[in-house]
Structure formats: C-alpha cells, structure tokens
Short mmCIF file of C-alpha atoms and ligand atoms in Angstrom, two decimals:
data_model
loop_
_atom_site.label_atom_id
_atom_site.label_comp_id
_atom_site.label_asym_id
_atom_site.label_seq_id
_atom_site.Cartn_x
_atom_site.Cartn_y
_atom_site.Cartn_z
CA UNK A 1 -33.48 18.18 74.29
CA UNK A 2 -30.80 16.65 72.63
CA UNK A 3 -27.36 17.77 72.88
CA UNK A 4 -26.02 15.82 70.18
CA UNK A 5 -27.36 18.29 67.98
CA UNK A 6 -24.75 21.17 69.29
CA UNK A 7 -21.69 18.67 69.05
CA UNK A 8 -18.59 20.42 67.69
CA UNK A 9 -15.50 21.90 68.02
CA UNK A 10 -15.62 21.53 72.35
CA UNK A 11 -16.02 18.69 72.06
CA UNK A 12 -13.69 17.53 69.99
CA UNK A 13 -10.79 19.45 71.71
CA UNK A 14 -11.45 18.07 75.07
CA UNK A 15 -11.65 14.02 72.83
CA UNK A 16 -8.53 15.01 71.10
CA UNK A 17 -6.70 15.92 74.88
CA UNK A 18 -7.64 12.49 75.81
CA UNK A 19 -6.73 10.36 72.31
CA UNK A 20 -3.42 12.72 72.64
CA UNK A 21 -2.17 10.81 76.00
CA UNK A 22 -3.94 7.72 74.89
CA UNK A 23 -5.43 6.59 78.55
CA UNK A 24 -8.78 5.71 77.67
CA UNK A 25 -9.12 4.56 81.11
CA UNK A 26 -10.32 7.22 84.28
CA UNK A 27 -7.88 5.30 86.87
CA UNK A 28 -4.73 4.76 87.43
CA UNK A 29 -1.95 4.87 84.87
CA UNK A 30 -1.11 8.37 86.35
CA UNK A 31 2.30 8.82 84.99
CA UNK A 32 1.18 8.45 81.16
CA UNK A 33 -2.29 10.44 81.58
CA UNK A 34 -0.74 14.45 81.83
CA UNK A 35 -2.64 15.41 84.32
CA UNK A 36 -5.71 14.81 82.44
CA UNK A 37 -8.77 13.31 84.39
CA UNK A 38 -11.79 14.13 82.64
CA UNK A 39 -14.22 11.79 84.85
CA UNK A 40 -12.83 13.20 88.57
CA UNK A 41 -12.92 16.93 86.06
CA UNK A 42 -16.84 16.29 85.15
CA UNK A 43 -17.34 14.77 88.79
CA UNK A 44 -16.43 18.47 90.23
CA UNK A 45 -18.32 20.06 87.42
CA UNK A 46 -21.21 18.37 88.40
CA UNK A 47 -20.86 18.37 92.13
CA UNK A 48 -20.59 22.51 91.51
CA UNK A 49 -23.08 22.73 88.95
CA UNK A 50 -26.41 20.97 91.00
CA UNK A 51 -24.92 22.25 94.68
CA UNK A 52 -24.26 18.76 96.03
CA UNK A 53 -21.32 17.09 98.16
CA UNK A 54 -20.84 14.22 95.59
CA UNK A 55 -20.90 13.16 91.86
CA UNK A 56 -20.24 9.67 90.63
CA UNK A 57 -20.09 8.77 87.06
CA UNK A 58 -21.12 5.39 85.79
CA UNK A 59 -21.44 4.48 82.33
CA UNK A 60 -25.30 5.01 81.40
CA UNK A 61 -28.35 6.53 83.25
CA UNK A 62 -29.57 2.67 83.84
CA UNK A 63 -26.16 1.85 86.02
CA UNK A 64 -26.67 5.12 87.86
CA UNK A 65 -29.90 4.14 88.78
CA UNK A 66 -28.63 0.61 89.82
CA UNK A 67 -25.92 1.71 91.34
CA UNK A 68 -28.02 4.65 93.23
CA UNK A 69 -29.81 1.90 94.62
CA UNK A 70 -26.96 -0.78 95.50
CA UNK A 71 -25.52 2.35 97.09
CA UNK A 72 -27.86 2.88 100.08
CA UNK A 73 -28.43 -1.32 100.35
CA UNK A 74 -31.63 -1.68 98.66
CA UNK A 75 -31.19 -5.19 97.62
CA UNK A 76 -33.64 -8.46 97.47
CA UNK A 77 -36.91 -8.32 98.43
CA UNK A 78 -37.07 -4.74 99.33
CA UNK A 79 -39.94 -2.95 97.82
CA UNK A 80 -39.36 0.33 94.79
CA UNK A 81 -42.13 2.68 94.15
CA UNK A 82 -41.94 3.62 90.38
CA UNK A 83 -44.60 5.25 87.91
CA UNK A 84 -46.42 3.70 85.35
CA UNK A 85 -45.19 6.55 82.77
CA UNK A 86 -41.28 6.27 82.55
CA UNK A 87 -38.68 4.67 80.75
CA UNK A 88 -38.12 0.95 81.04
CA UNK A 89 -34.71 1.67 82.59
CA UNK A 90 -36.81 2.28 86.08
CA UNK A 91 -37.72 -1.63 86.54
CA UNK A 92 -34.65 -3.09 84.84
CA UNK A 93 -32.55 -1.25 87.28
CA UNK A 94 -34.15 -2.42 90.68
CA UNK A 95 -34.80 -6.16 88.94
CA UNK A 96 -31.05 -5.69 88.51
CA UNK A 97 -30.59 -5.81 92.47
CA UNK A 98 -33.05 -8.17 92.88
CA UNK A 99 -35.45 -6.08 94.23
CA UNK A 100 -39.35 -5.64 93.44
CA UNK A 101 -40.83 -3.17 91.33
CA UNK A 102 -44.25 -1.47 92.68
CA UNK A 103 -45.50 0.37 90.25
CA UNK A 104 -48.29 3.64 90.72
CA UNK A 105 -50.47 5.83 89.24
CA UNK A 106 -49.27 9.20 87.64
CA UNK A 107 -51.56 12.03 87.90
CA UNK A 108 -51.58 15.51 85.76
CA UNK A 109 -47.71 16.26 87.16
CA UNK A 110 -47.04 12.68 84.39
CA UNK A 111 -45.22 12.19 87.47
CA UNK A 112 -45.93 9.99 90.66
CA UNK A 113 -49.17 10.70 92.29
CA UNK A 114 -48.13 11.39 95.38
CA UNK A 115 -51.66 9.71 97.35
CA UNK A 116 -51.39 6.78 95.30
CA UNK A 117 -47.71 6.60 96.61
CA UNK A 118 -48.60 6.29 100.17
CA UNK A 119 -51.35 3.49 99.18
CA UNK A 120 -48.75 1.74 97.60
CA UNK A 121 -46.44 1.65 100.86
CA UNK A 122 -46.18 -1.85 102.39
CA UNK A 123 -43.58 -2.35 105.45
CA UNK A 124 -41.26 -3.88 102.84
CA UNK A 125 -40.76 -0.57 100.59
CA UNK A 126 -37.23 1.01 101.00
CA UNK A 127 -37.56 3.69 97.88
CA UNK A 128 -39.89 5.90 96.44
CA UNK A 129 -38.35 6.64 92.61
CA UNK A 130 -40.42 9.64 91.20
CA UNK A 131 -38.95 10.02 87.58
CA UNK A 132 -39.39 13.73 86.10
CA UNK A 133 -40.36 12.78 82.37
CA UNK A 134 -40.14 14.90 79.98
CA UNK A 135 -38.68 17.95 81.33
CA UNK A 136 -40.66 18.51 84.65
CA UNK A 137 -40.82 17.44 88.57
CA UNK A 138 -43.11 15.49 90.71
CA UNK A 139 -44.64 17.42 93.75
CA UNK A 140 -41.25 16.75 95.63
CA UNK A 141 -42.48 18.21 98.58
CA UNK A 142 -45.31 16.35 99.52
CA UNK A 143 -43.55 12.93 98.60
CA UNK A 144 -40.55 14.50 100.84
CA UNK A 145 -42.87 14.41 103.56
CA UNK A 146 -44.28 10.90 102.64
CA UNK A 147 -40.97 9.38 102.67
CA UNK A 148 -40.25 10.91 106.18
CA UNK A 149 -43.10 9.64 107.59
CA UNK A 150 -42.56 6.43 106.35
CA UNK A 151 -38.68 6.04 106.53
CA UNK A 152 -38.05 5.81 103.58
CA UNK A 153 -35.39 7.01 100.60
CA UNK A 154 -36.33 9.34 98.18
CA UNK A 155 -34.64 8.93 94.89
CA UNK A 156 -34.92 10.90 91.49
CA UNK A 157 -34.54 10.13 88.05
CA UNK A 158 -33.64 13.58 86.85
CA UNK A 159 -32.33 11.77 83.32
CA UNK A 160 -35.38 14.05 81.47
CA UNK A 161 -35.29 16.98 83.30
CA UNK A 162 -31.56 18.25 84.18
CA UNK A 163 -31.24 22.05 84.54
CA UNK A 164 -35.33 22.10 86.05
CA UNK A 165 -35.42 23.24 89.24
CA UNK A 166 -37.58 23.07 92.40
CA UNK A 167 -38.23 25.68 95.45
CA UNK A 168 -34.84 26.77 93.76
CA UNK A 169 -32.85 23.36 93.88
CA UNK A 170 -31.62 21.68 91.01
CA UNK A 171 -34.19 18.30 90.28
CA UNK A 172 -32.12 15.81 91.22
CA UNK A 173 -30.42 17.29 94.15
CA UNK A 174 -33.57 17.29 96.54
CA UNK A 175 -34.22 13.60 96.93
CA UNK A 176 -31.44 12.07 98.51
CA UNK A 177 -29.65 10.59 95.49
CA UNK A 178 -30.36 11.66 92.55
CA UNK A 179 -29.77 10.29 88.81
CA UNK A 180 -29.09 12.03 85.06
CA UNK A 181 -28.39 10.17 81.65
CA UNK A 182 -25.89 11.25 79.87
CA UNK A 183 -27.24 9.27 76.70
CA UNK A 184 -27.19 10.92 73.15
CA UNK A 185 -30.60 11.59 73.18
CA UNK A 186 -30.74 13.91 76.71
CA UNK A 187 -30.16 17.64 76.85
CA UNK A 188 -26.69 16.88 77.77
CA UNK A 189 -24.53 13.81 75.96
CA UNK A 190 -20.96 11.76 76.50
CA UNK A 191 -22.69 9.41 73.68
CA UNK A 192 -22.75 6.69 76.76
CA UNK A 193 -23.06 7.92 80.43
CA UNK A 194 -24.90 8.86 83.66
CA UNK A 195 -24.27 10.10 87.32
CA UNK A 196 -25.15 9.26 90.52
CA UNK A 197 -25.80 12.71 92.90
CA UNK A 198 -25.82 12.80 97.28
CA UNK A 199 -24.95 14.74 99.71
CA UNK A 200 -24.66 11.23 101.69
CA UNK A 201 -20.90 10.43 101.79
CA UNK A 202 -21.56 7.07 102.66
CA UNK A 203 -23.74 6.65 99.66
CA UNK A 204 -20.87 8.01 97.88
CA UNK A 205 -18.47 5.90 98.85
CA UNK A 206 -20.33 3.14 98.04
CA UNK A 207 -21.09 4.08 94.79
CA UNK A 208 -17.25 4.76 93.90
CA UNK A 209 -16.72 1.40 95.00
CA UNK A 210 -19.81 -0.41 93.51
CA UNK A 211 -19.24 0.94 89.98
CA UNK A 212 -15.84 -0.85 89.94
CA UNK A 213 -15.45 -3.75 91.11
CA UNK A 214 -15.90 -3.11 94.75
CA UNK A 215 -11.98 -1.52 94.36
CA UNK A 216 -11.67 0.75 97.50
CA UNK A 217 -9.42 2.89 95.57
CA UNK A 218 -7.17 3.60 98.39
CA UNK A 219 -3.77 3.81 98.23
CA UNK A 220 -2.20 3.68 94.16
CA UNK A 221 -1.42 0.36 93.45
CA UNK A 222 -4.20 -0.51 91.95
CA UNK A 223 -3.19 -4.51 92.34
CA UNK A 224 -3.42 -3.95 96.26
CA UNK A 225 -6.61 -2.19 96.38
CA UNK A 226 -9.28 -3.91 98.87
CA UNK A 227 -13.02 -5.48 98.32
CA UNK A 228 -14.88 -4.14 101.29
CA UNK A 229 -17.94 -5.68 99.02
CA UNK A 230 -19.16 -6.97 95.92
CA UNK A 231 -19.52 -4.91 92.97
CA UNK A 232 -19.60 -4.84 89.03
CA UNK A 233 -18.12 -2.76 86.35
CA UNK A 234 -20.77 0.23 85.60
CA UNK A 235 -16.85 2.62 84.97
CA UNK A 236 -17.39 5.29 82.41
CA UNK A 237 -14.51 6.32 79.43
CA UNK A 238 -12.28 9.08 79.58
CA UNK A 239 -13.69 9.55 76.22
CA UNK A 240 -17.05 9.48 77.31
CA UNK A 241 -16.42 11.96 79.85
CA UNK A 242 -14.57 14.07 77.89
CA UNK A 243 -17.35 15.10 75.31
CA UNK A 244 -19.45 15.42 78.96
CA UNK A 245 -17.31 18.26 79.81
CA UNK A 246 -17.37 20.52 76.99
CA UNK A 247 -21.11 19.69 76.39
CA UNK A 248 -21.66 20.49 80.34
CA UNK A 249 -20.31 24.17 80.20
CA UNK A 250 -22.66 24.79 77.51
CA UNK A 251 -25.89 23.29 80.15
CA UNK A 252 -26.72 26.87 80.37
CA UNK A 253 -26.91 28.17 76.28
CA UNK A 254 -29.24 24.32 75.79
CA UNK A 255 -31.40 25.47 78.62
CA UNK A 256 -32.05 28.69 76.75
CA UNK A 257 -32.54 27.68 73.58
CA UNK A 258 -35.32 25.16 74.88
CA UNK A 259 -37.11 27.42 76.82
CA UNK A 260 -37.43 30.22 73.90
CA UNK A 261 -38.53 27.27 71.68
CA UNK A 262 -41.08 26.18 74.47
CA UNK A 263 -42.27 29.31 75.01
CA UNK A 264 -43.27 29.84 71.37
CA UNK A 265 -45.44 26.79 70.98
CA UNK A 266 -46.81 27.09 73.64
CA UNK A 267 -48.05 30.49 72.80
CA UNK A 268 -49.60 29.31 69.80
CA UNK A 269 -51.57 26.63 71.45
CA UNK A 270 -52.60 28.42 74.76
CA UNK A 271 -55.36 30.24 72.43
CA UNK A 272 -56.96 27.12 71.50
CA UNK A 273 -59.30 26.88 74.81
CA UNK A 274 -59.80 22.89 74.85
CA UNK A 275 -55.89 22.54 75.15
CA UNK A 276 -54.75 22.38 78.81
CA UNK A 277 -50.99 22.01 79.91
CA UNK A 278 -49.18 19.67 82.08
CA UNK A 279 -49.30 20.79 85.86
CA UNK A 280 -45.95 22.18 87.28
CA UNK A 281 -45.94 21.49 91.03
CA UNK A 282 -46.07 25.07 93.12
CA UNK A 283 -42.57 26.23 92.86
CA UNK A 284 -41.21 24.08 90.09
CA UNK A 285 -39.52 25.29 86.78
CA UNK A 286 -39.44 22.59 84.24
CA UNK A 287 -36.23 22.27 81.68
CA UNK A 288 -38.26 22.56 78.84
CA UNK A 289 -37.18 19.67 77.33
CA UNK A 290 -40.68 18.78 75.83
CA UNK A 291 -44.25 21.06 75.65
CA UNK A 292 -46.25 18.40 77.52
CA UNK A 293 -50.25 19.08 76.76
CA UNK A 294 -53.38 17.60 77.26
CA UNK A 295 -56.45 17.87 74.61
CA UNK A 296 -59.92 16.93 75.73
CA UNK A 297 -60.52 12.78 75.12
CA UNK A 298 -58.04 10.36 74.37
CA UNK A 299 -59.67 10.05 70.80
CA UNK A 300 -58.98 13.27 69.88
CA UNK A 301 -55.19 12.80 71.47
CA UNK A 302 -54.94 9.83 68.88
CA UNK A 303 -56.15 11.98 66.10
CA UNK A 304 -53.91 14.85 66.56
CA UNK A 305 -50.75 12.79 66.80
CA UNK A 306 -51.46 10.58 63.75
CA UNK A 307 -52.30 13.74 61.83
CA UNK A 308 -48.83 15.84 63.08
CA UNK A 309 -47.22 12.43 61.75
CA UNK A 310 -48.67 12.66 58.20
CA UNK A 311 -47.61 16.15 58.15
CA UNK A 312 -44.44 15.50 58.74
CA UNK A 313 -44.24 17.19 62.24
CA UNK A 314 -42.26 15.06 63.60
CA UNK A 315 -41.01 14.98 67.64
CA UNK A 316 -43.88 14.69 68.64
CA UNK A 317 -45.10 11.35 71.34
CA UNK A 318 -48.44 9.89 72.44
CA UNK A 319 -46.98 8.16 74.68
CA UNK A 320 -50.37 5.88 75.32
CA UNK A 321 -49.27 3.70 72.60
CA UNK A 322 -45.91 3.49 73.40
CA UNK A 323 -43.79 0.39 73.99
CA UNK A 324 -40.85 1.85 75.64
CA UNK A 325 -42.31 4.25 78.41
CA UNK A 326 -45.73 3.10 79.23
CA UNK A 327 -47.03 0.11 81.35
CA UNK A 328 -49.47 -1.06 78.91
CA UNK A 329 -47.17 -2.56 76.69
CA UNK A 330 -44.74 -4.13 78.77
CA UNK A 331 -45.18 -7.77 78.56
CA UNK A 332 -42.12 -8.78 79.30
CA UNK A 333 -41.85 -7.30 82.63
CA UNK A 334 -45.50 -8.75 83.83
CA UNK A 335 -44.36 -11.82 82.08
CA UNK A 336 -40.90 -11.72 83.42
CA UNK A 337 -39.48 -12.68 80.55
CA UNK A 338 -36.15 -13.15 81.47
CA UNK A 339 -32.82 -15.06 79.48
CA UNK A 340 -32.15 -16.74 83.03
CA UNK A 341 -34.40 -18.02 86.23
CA UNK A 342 -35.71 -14.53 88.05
CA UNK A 343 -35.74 -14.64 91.62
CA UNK A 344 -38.34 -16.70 92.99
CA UNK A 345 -38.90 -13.38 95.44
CA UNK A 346 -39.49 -11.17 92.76
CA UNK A 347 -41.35 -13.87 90.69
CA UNK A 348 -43.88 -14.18 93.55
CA UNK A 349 -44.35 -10.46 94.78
CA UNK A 350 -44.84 -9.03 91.00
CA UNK A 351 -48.67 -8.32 90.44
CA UNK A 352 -50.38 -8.62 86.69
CA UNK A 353 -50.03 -5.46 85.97
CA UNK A 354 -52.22 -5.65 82.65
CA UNK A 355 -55.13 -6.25 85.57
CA UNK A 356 -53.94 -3.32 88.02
CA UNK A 357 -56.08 -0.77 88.26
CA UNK A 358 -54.41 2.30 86.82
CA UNK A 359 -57.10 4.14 85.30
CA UNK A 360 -55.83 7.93 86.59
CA UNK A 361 -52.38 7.11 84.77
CA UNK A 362 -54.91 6.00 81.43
CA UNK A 363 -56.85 9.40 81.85
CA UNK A 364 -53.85 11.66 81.89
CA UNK A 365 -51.42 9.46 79.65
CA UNK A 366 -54.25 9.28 77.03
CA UNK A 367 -55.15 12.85 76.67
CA UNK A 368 -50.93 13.33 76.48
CA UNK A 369 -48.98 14.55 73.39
CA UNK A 370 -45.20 15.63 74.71
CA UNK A 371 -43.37 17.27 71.54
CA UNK A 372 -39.23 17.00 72.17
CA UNK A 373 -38.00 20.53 72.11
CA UNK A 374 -34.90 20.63 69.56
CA UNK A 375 -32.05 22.83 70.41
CA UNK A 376 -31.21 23.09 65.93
CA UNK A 377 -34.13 24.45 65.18
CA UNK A 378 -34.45 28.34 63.65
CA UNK A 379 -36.73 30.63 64.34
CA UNK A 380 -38.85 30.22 61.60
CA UNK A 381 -38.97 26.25 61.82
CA UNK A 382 -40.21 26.78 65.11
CA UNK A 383 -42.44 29.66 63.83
CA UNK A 384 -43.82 27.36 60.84
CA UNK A 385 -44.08 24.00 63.15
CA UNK A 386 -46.40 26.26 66.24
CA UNK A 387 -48.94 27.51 63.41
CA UNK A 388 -49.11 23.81 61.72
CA UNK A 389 -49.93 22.27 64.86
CA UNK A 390 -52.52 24.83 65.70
CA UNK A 391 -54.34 23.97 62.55
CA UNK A 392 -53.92 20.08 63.08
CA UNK A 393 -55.18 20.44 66.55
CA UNK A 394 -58.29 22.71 65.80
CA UNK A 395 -58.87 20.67 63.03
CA UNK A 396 -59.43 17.84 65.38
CA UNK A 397 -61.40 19.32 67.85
C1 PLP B 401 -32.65 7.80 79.33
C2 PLP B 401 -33.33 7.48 80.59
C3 PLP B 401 -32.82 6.56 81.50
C4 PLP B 401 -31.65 5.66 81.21
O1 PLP B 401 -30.54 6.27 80.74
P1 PLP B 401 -29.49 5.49 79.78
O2 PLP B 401 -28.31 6.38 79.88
O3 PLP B 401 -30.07 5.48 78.42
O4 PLP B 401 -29.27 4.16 80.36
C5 PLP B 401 -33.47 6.37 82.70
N1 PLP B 401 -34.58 7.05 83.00
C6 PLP B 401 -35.11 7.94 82.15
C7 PLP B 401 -36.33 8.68 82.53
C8 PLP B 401 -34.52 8.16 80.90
O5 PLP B 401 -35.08 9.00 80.04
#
C-alpha cells in the first residue's frame, strides 16, 4: 500500500516548484506564489479523479474525518455508528465534536455489519461511518438503504481503500462525504494529509471554512475575511500537497502493482482448502491494498502469524491482538481517558465496551490475518514470500 516506497524524482520537482517561490502557505500571498497552488491543483485532481463536485484538503485523514463531520452539523450529543475493526482515528474524530461514538459488529466484509447497524440506530444517531479497512468496501448498498430509511448521513472512511470501487463508483464517492488519508503509510502520501469528498456544496462550503478558521475566503484581503462560524486550523502545506500531486498521477501504476502482487498470493493460498477469503460485497472491487484471509479457528490464526513473524515474513497483521485497530484493547476510550474533563454527554451515553457483546466481530477478527501489499517488491520476493506462507500455513493446519 504504501506510496512512500515509489517517492522520487515527481515528487521532488513538484517540492522544489514550491521551495522555489517560497510560499509554504496554500492562501493568499498571490503576488509572490507564481501561479503555483498545489492544494486548489490536488483539489481538482481529486474532484476529477473520484467523479465528485468537491475536494477539500485538510491536513491528516483524522481532520478530514472531523471536519467531514463538523461539515454537515453533527455536533454534541448526536449519535456515530462506527465498527469495532478500524483505526482509532474513527472515535477520536467524532469525540473531537463532542459527539458519541456507537460502536458495531463487523461481519466477514471486516466492515460494518449492515443488520447490526440498524440495531444500533437510536433516534439520536445522525451518521453511519462504515470504514473500508484494508483495501475493501462495506455492502454500501444495503447500508445506503438503511440510512434512507432512517434519515440519516452516510459517511466513508475510504483512507484504506482509495482506487476500490463499487457498482463502478470510486469508495468514497458513494456515501455522501467521503474521507482518504494521505499519511505515509496509505497507497497514496503528502507525508501529512487527507481530504474531505461531496457532491453537497453546502457541505463543501463548510468544510473550506471549518478547516481554517471559519475564514469565508471571500473577497482577497485576507484581514477582512468574515466568521460565518467557528472553526479550527485542520489547513494542509503547499509542501504537503505538492508531493500529493505527483504521487496522485501515479494512483493508477500503485493500483497495478498491488493487484498483480495480490493476485499472486492469493493464488498460492486458494489451494490450501481450509483458507477462505474476505467477502467482497456483490459488485465491489477492492484496491488490493492487503490479501485479507480467514483460516479455520482463531488458534490456528495465532499460530500462523507468530510463525510468518519468526520467519521473517513480515507485513503481515492479526489484527485480534492489536492495540491500534481493534476494540479489545482500547482502554482508554471505554475509560475515557482524557488530558481534560470529557463531556458529561459523552461521559454518560458511552457503554463498557469490554462488556458489549461483540462476539461476530471476535469470530471474524480472530480467524483474520491481512498481509500489506508492498508496491517495492520484485517478482521473485513476491514469488519466494507466496510459497513460504503456504508452508507456514499448512504447517499449522
Ligand atoms: C490512516 C487512517 C486514518 C487517519 O488518517 P491520518 O492521516 O493518519 O490521520 C483514518 N482511518 C483509517 C481507516 C486509516 O487507516
């Protein structure tokens, strides 16, 4: 997945354009800048790339999440449908408005399950946040539906799965806002960065606004601008922005490269008959950013990922165990551990979610091993790495 890997002489050229005027800054300062704008220049990119009306940049995948949902006026109180299996980034973001984190069951999609969605819907929830982990989708269409019944927005956290596509539609663009990471870990990188997708002016608007300052950015003295509302400071770089560009036009080559890597382990463990595969909802194509798999108990999971550890396979995730993307192990959010006082809202609504039931996300999360597809990889690494892990896996069986 990770674009940092390809980082070279694109990138560089479209930094250098940037250090060569020296505005750092994406507003204002117009005389000085040369006609260089490499945030509005990755904004149109982006907005022509995934087919939508709008792009706004913000400085990480977290702030386009919060500012996604600051955008439409989710704000305390109101109720965010999330999955157990994500990155922490999903709660910190709607604790960051003040709103309440509801977290769900994932099923064999890793994604949101979309019955345990609708038993999850109270008459406070305002959002429904399916996150596509690890290169594929939640069934889109059925929690499409759900939210329509219910009133209620649909928005995606593409960050895992840009370039995947559903009933033909760039993930991200069906929901209506969607979210990517430009982070140096995701297929795409600006080191620090993330965007904010709609076809919902008004959402758009707000989200220009939001991300700095509340600055209308009408008019060009930047001094005079108007405060229609309260916002923050979520701006991305020029120079951040600038390595997004040249690493954006190459989307297409990373996309490639991880689905002929995919497609060759896979191939070597589809003959192994007790190893199933991650379910891709009817019309879906993931990114192949990770092979997601299943093997038969969650003992046997264990076992294979310790093993492809002491054999120095590395990439690979049981995610079970893991700290930073499972519910299990975050303490601190059914805590609350917090620097400051929470709010008392959130501090009351927040269920233990060590005593939740969420025993379809333990069957499917414990039986998952997700290896990150690298884009540097040769042929033959790949080759070598698809026959080891056959033999750890049969091994194990
Ligand atoms: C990376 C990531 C984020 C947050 O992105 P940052 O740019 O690191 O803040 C949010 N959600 C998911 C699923 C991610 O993988």
């Amino acid at each position: 997945m990770p674009g940092f890997e390809l980082f070279g002489d694109k990138e560089r050229a479209q930094v250098n354009e940037v250090l060569d005027t020296g505005v750092l800054m994406r507003y204002g300062f117009d005389g000085m800048r040369k006609g260089r704008w490499k945030a509005k220049e990755l904004e149109n990119a982006l907005e022509e790339r995934f087919s939508v009306k709008h792009a706004q940049l913000v400085s990480s995948g977290t702030a386009a999440l919060t500012v996604a949902l600051a955008s439409a006026g989710i704000g305390a109180g109101d109720e965010v449908i999330m999955p157990t299996f994500t990155f922490v980034a999903s709660f910190e973001s709607i604790l960051a408005i003040g709103a309440i984190p509801v977290l769900v069951d994932v099923d064999d999609t890793l994604t949101l399950h979309p019955a345990a969605v609708e038993k999850a819907i109270t008459n406070r929830t305002k959002v429904v946040m399916p996150v596509h982990m690890c290169g594929s989708m939640a069934d889109l269409g059925v929690l499409k539906t759900i939210c329509k019944k219910h009133g209620l927005l649909l928005l995606e956290d593409a960050c895992q799965a840009i370039g995947g596509t559903y009933q033909g539609k760039p993930l991200g663009s069906i929901g209506d806002l969607g979210c990517f990471s430009f982070d140096y870990v995701k297929t795409i990188t600006c080191g620090e960065g993330g965007a904010v997708i709609t076809n919902t002016s008004e959402y758009h608007t707000h989200a220009d606004h939001y991300s700095d300052h509340g600055h209308d950015h009408i008019g060009t003295d930047r001094g005079a601008e108007k405060h229609p509302f309260l916002g923050y400071n979520y701006r991305i770089s020029e120079l951040n922005a600038a390595v997004g560009l040249a690493q954006i036009e190459r989307l297409d080559d990373f996309l490639a490269i991880q689905k002929k890597n995919y497609s060759i382990l896979r191939t070597a463990l589809e003959t192994i008959p007790e190893v199933t595969f991650r379910r891709v909802p009817e019309g879906g194509e993931e990114s192949y950013a990770f092979l997601n798999f299943f093997l038969p108990d969650a003992k046997t999971a264990k076992k294979v990922h310790s093993t492809l550890g002491k054999e120095g396979v590395d990439a690979c995730f049981y995610w079970f165990d893991n700290n930073w993307h499972y519910y299990k192990k975050w303490d601190h959010l059914t805590n609350l551990t917090s620097l400051g006082n929470m709010p008392l809202e959130v501090k009351r609504q927040l269920p233990d979610y060590r005593e939740s039931d969420f025993s379809l996300s333990d069957h499917w999360i414990g039986r998952t091993i997700s290896c990150l597809i690298k884009l540097g990889w040769s042929d033959d690494e790949v080759n070598d790495r698809a026959q080891q892990m056959r033999r750890v896996i049969i091994s194990a069986l």
